Amino acid sequence: MLERLRQRARETHLTIREVVLAAIEREVDGREFREHLAAHPMTDLGIEAARLVREERTQRDGGDE
């Protein structure tokens, strides 16, 4: 793990301390986001989200022609 941190620090021209702190900040931000998201009720779209997105994209892309 230390070698991976050193490599990342070299690649980004940061200190190992800065790399570690940035990783911790990303983890905390991600956790806070997931907690915030979990606090909201689920929304039933009545259709799978991926299918809905595909249909909307098809409609959008087909409507321009």
mmCIF file with all atom_site columns, C-alpha atoms in Angstrom:
data_model
loop_
_atom_site.group_PDB
_atom_site.id
_atom_site.type_symbol
_atom_site.label_atom_id
_atom_site.label_alt_id
_atom_site.label_comp_id
_atom_site.label_asym_id
_atom_site.label_entity_id
_atom_site.label_seq_id
_atom_site.pdbx_PDB_ins_code
_atom_site.Cartn_x
_atom_site.Cartn_y
_atom_site.Cartn_z
_atom_site.occupancy
_atom_site.B_iso_or_equiv
_atom_site.pdbx_formal_charge
_atom_site.auth_seq_id
_atom_site.auth_comp_id
_atom_site.auth_asym_id
_atom_site.auth_atom_id
_atom_site.pdbx_PDB_model_num
ATOM 1  C CA . MET A 1 1  ? 0.000   0.000  0.000   1.00 0.00 ? 1  MET A CA 1
ATOM 2  C CA . LEU A 1 2  ? 2.796   2.402  0.827   1.00 0.00 ? 2  LEU A CA 1
ATOM 3  C CA . GLU A 1 3  ? 4.306   1.915  -2.626  1.00 0.00 ? 3  GLU A CA 1
ATOM 4  C CA . ARG A 1 4  ? 0.921   2.721  -4.217  1.00 0.00 ? 4  ARG A CA 1
ATOM 5  C CA . LEU A 1 5  ? 0.731   5.906  -2.141  1.00 0.00 ? 5  LEU A CA 1
ATOM 6  C CA . ARG A 1 6  ? 4.258   6.873  -3.167  1.00 0.00 ? 6  ARG A CA 1
ATOM 7  C CA . GLN A 1 7  ? 3.452   6.234  -6.830  1.00 0.00 ? 7  GLN A CA 1
ATOM 8  C CA . ARG A 1 8  ? 0.279   8.319  -6.624  1.00 0.00 ? 8  ARG A CA 1
ATOM 9  C CA . ALA A 1 9  ? 2.182   11.116 -4.876  1.00 0.00 ? 9  ALA A CA 1
ATOM 10 C CA . ARG A 1 10 ? 4.823   11.136 -7.615  1.00 0.00 ? 10 ARG A CA 1
ATOM 11 C CA . GLU A 1 11 ? 2.205   11.117 -10.374 1.00 0.00 ? 11 GLU A CA 1
ATOM 12 C CA . THR A 1 12 ? 0.242   13.994 -8.867  1.00 0.00 ? 12 THR A CA 1
ATOM 13 C CA . HIS A 1 13 ? 3.215   15.982 -7.518  1.00 0.00 ? 13 HIS A CA 1
ATOM 14 C CA . LEU A 1 14 ? 1.759   15.825 -4.020  1.00 0.00 ? 14 LEU A CA 1
ATOM 15 C CA . THR A 1 15 ? 3.115   14.635 -0.708  1.00 0.00 ? 15 THR A CA 1
ATOM 16 C CA . ILE A 1 16 ? 2.006   11.267 0.636   1.00 0.00 ? 16 ILE A CA 1
ATOM 17 C CA . ARG A 1 17 ? 0.218   13.185 3.388   1.00 0.00 ? 17 ARG A CA 1
ATOM 18 C CA . GLU A 1 18 ? -1.763  15.150 0.789   1.00 0.00 ? 18 GLU A CA 1
ATOM 19 C CA . VAL A 1 19 ? -2.643  11.972 -1.120  1.00 0.00 ? 19 VAL A CA 1
ATOM 20 C CA . VAL A 1 20 ? -3.866  10.282 2.072   1.00 0.00 ? 20 VAL A CA 1
ATOM 21 C CA . LEU A 1 21 ? -5.878  13.318 3.170   1.00 0.00 ? 21 LEU A CA 1
ATOM 22 C CA . ALA A 1 22 ? -7.504  13.588 -0.269  1.00 0.00 ? 22 ALA A CA 1
ATOM 23 C CA . ALA A 1 23 ? -8.453  9.897  -0.133  1.00 0.00 ? 23 ALA A CA 1
ATOM 24 C CA . ILE A 1 24 ? -9.950  10.332 3.327   1.00 0.00 ? 24 ILE A CA 1
ATOM 25 C CA . GLU A 1 25 ? -11.908 13.394 2.165   1.00 0.00 ? 25 GLU A CA 1
ATOM 26 C CA . ARG A 1 26 ? -13.297 11.441 -0.816  1.00 0.00 ? 26 ARG A CA 1
ATOM 27 C CA . GLU A 1 27 ? -14.323 8.597  1.478   1.00 0.00 ? 27 GLU A CA 1
ATOM 28 C CA . VAL A 1 28 ? -16.034 10.935 3.947   1.00 0.00 ? 28 VAL A CA 1
ATOM 29 C CA . ASP A 1 29 ? -17.774 12.843 1.145   1.00 0.00 ? 29 ASP A CA 1
ATOM 30 C CA . GLY A 1 30 ? -18.959 9.580  -0.394  1.00 0.00 ? 30 GLY A CA 1
ATOM 31 C CA . ARG A 1 31 ? -20.233 8.304  2.939   1.00 0.00 ? 31 ARG A CA 1
ATOM 32 C CA . GLU A 1 32 ? -22.071 11.574 3.626   1.00 0.00 ? 32 GLU A CA 1
ATOM 33 C CA . PHE A 1 33 ? -23.632 11.443 0.149   1.00 0.00 ? 33 PHE A CA 1
ATOM 34 C CA . ARG A 1 34 ? -24.788 7.834  0.646   1.00 0.00 ? 34 ARG A CA 1
ATOM 35 C CA . GLU A 1 35 ? -26.258 8.725  4.051   1.00 0.00 ? 35 GLU A CA 1
ATOM 36 C CA . HIS A 1 36 ? -28.045 11.722 2.537   1.00 0.00 ? 36 HIS A CA 1
ATOM 37 C CA . LEU A 1 37 ? -29.375 9.576  -0.304  1.00 0.00 ? 37 LEU A CA 1
ATOM 38 C CA . ALA A 1 38 ? -30.503 6.827  2.077   1.00 0.00 ? 38 ALA A CA 1
ATOM 39 C CA . ALA A 1 39 ? -32.507 9.378  4.080   1.00 0.00 ? 39 ALA A CA 1
ATOM 40 C CA . HIS A 1 40 ? -34.796 10.003 1.099   1.00 0.00 ? 40 HIS A CA 1
ATOM 41 C CA . PRO A 1 41 ? -37.647 7.649  0.245   1.00 0.00 ? 41 PRO A CA 1
ATOM 42 C CA . MET A 1 42 ? -37.365 5.380  -2.772  1.00 0.00 ? 42 MET A CA 1
ATOM 43 C CA . THR A 1 43 ? -39.173 6.536  -5.900  1.00 0.00 ? 43 THR A CA 1
ATOM 44 C CA . ASP A 1 44 ? -41.152 4.008  -7.890  1.00 0.00 ? 44 ASP A CA 1
ATOM 45 C CA . LEU A 1 45 ? -40.856 4.963  -11.551 1.00 0.00 ? 45 LEU A CA 1
ATOM 46 C CA . GLY A 1 46 ? -43.088 2.086  -12.574 1.00 0.00 ? 46 GLY A CA 1
ATOM 47 C CA . ILE A 1 47 ? -40.362 1.104  -15.024 1.00 0.00 ? 47 ILE A CA 1
ATOM 48 C CA . GLU A 1 48 ? -36.693 0.148  -14.724 1.00 0.00 ? 48 GLU A CA 1
ATOM 49 C CA . ALA A 1 49 ? -34.575 3.292  -14.641 1.00 0.00 ? 49 ALA A CA 1
ATOM 50 C CA . ALA A 1 50 ? -32.214 2.024  -17.356 1.00 0.00 ? 50 ALA A CA 1
ATOM 51 C CA . ARG A 1 51 ? -35.141 1.315  -19.668 1.00 0.00 ? 51 ARG A CA 1
ATOM 52 C CA . LEU A 1 52 ? -36.614 4.748  -18.996 1.00 0.00 ? 52 LEU A CA 1
ATOM 53 C CA . VAL A 1 53 ? -33.279 6.410  -19.811 1.00 0.00 ? 53 VAL A CA 1
ATOM 54 C CA . ARG A 1 54 ? -32.960 4.402  -23.052 1.00 0.00 ? 54 ARG A CA 1
ATOM 55 C CA . GLU A 1 55 ? -36.506 5.353  -24.088 1.00 0.00 ? 55 GLU A CA 1
ATOM 56 C CA . GLU A 1 56 ? -35.915 9.025  -23.348 1.00 0.00 ? 56 GLU A CA 1
ATOM 57 C CA . ARG A 1 57 ? -32.624 9.015  -25.263 1.00 0.00 ? 57 ARG A CA 1
ATOM 58 C CA . THR A 1 58 ? -34.276 7.312  -28.220 1.00 0.00 ? 58 THR A CA 1
ATOM 59 C CA . GLN A 1 59 ? -37.068 9.863  -28.175 1.00 0.00 ? 59 GLN A CA 1
ATOM 60 C CA . ARG A 1 60 ? -34.603 12.742 -27.867 1.00 0.00 ? 60 ARG A CA 1
ATOM 61 C CA . ASP A 1 61 ? -32.252 11.500 -30.566 1.00 0.00 ? 61 ASP A CA 1
ATOM 62 C CA . GLY A 1 62 ? -35.030 10.434 -32.925 1.00 0.00 ? 62 GLY A CA 1
ATOM 63 C CA . GLY A 1 63 ? -36.959 13.657 -32.500 1.00 0.00 ? 63 GLY A CA 1
ATOM 64 C CA . ASP A 1 64 ? -34.147 15.810 -33.893 1.00 0.00 ? 64 ASP A CA 1
ATOM 65 C CA . GLU A 1 65 ? -34.156 14.221 -37.324 1.00 0.00 ? 65 GLU A CA 1
#
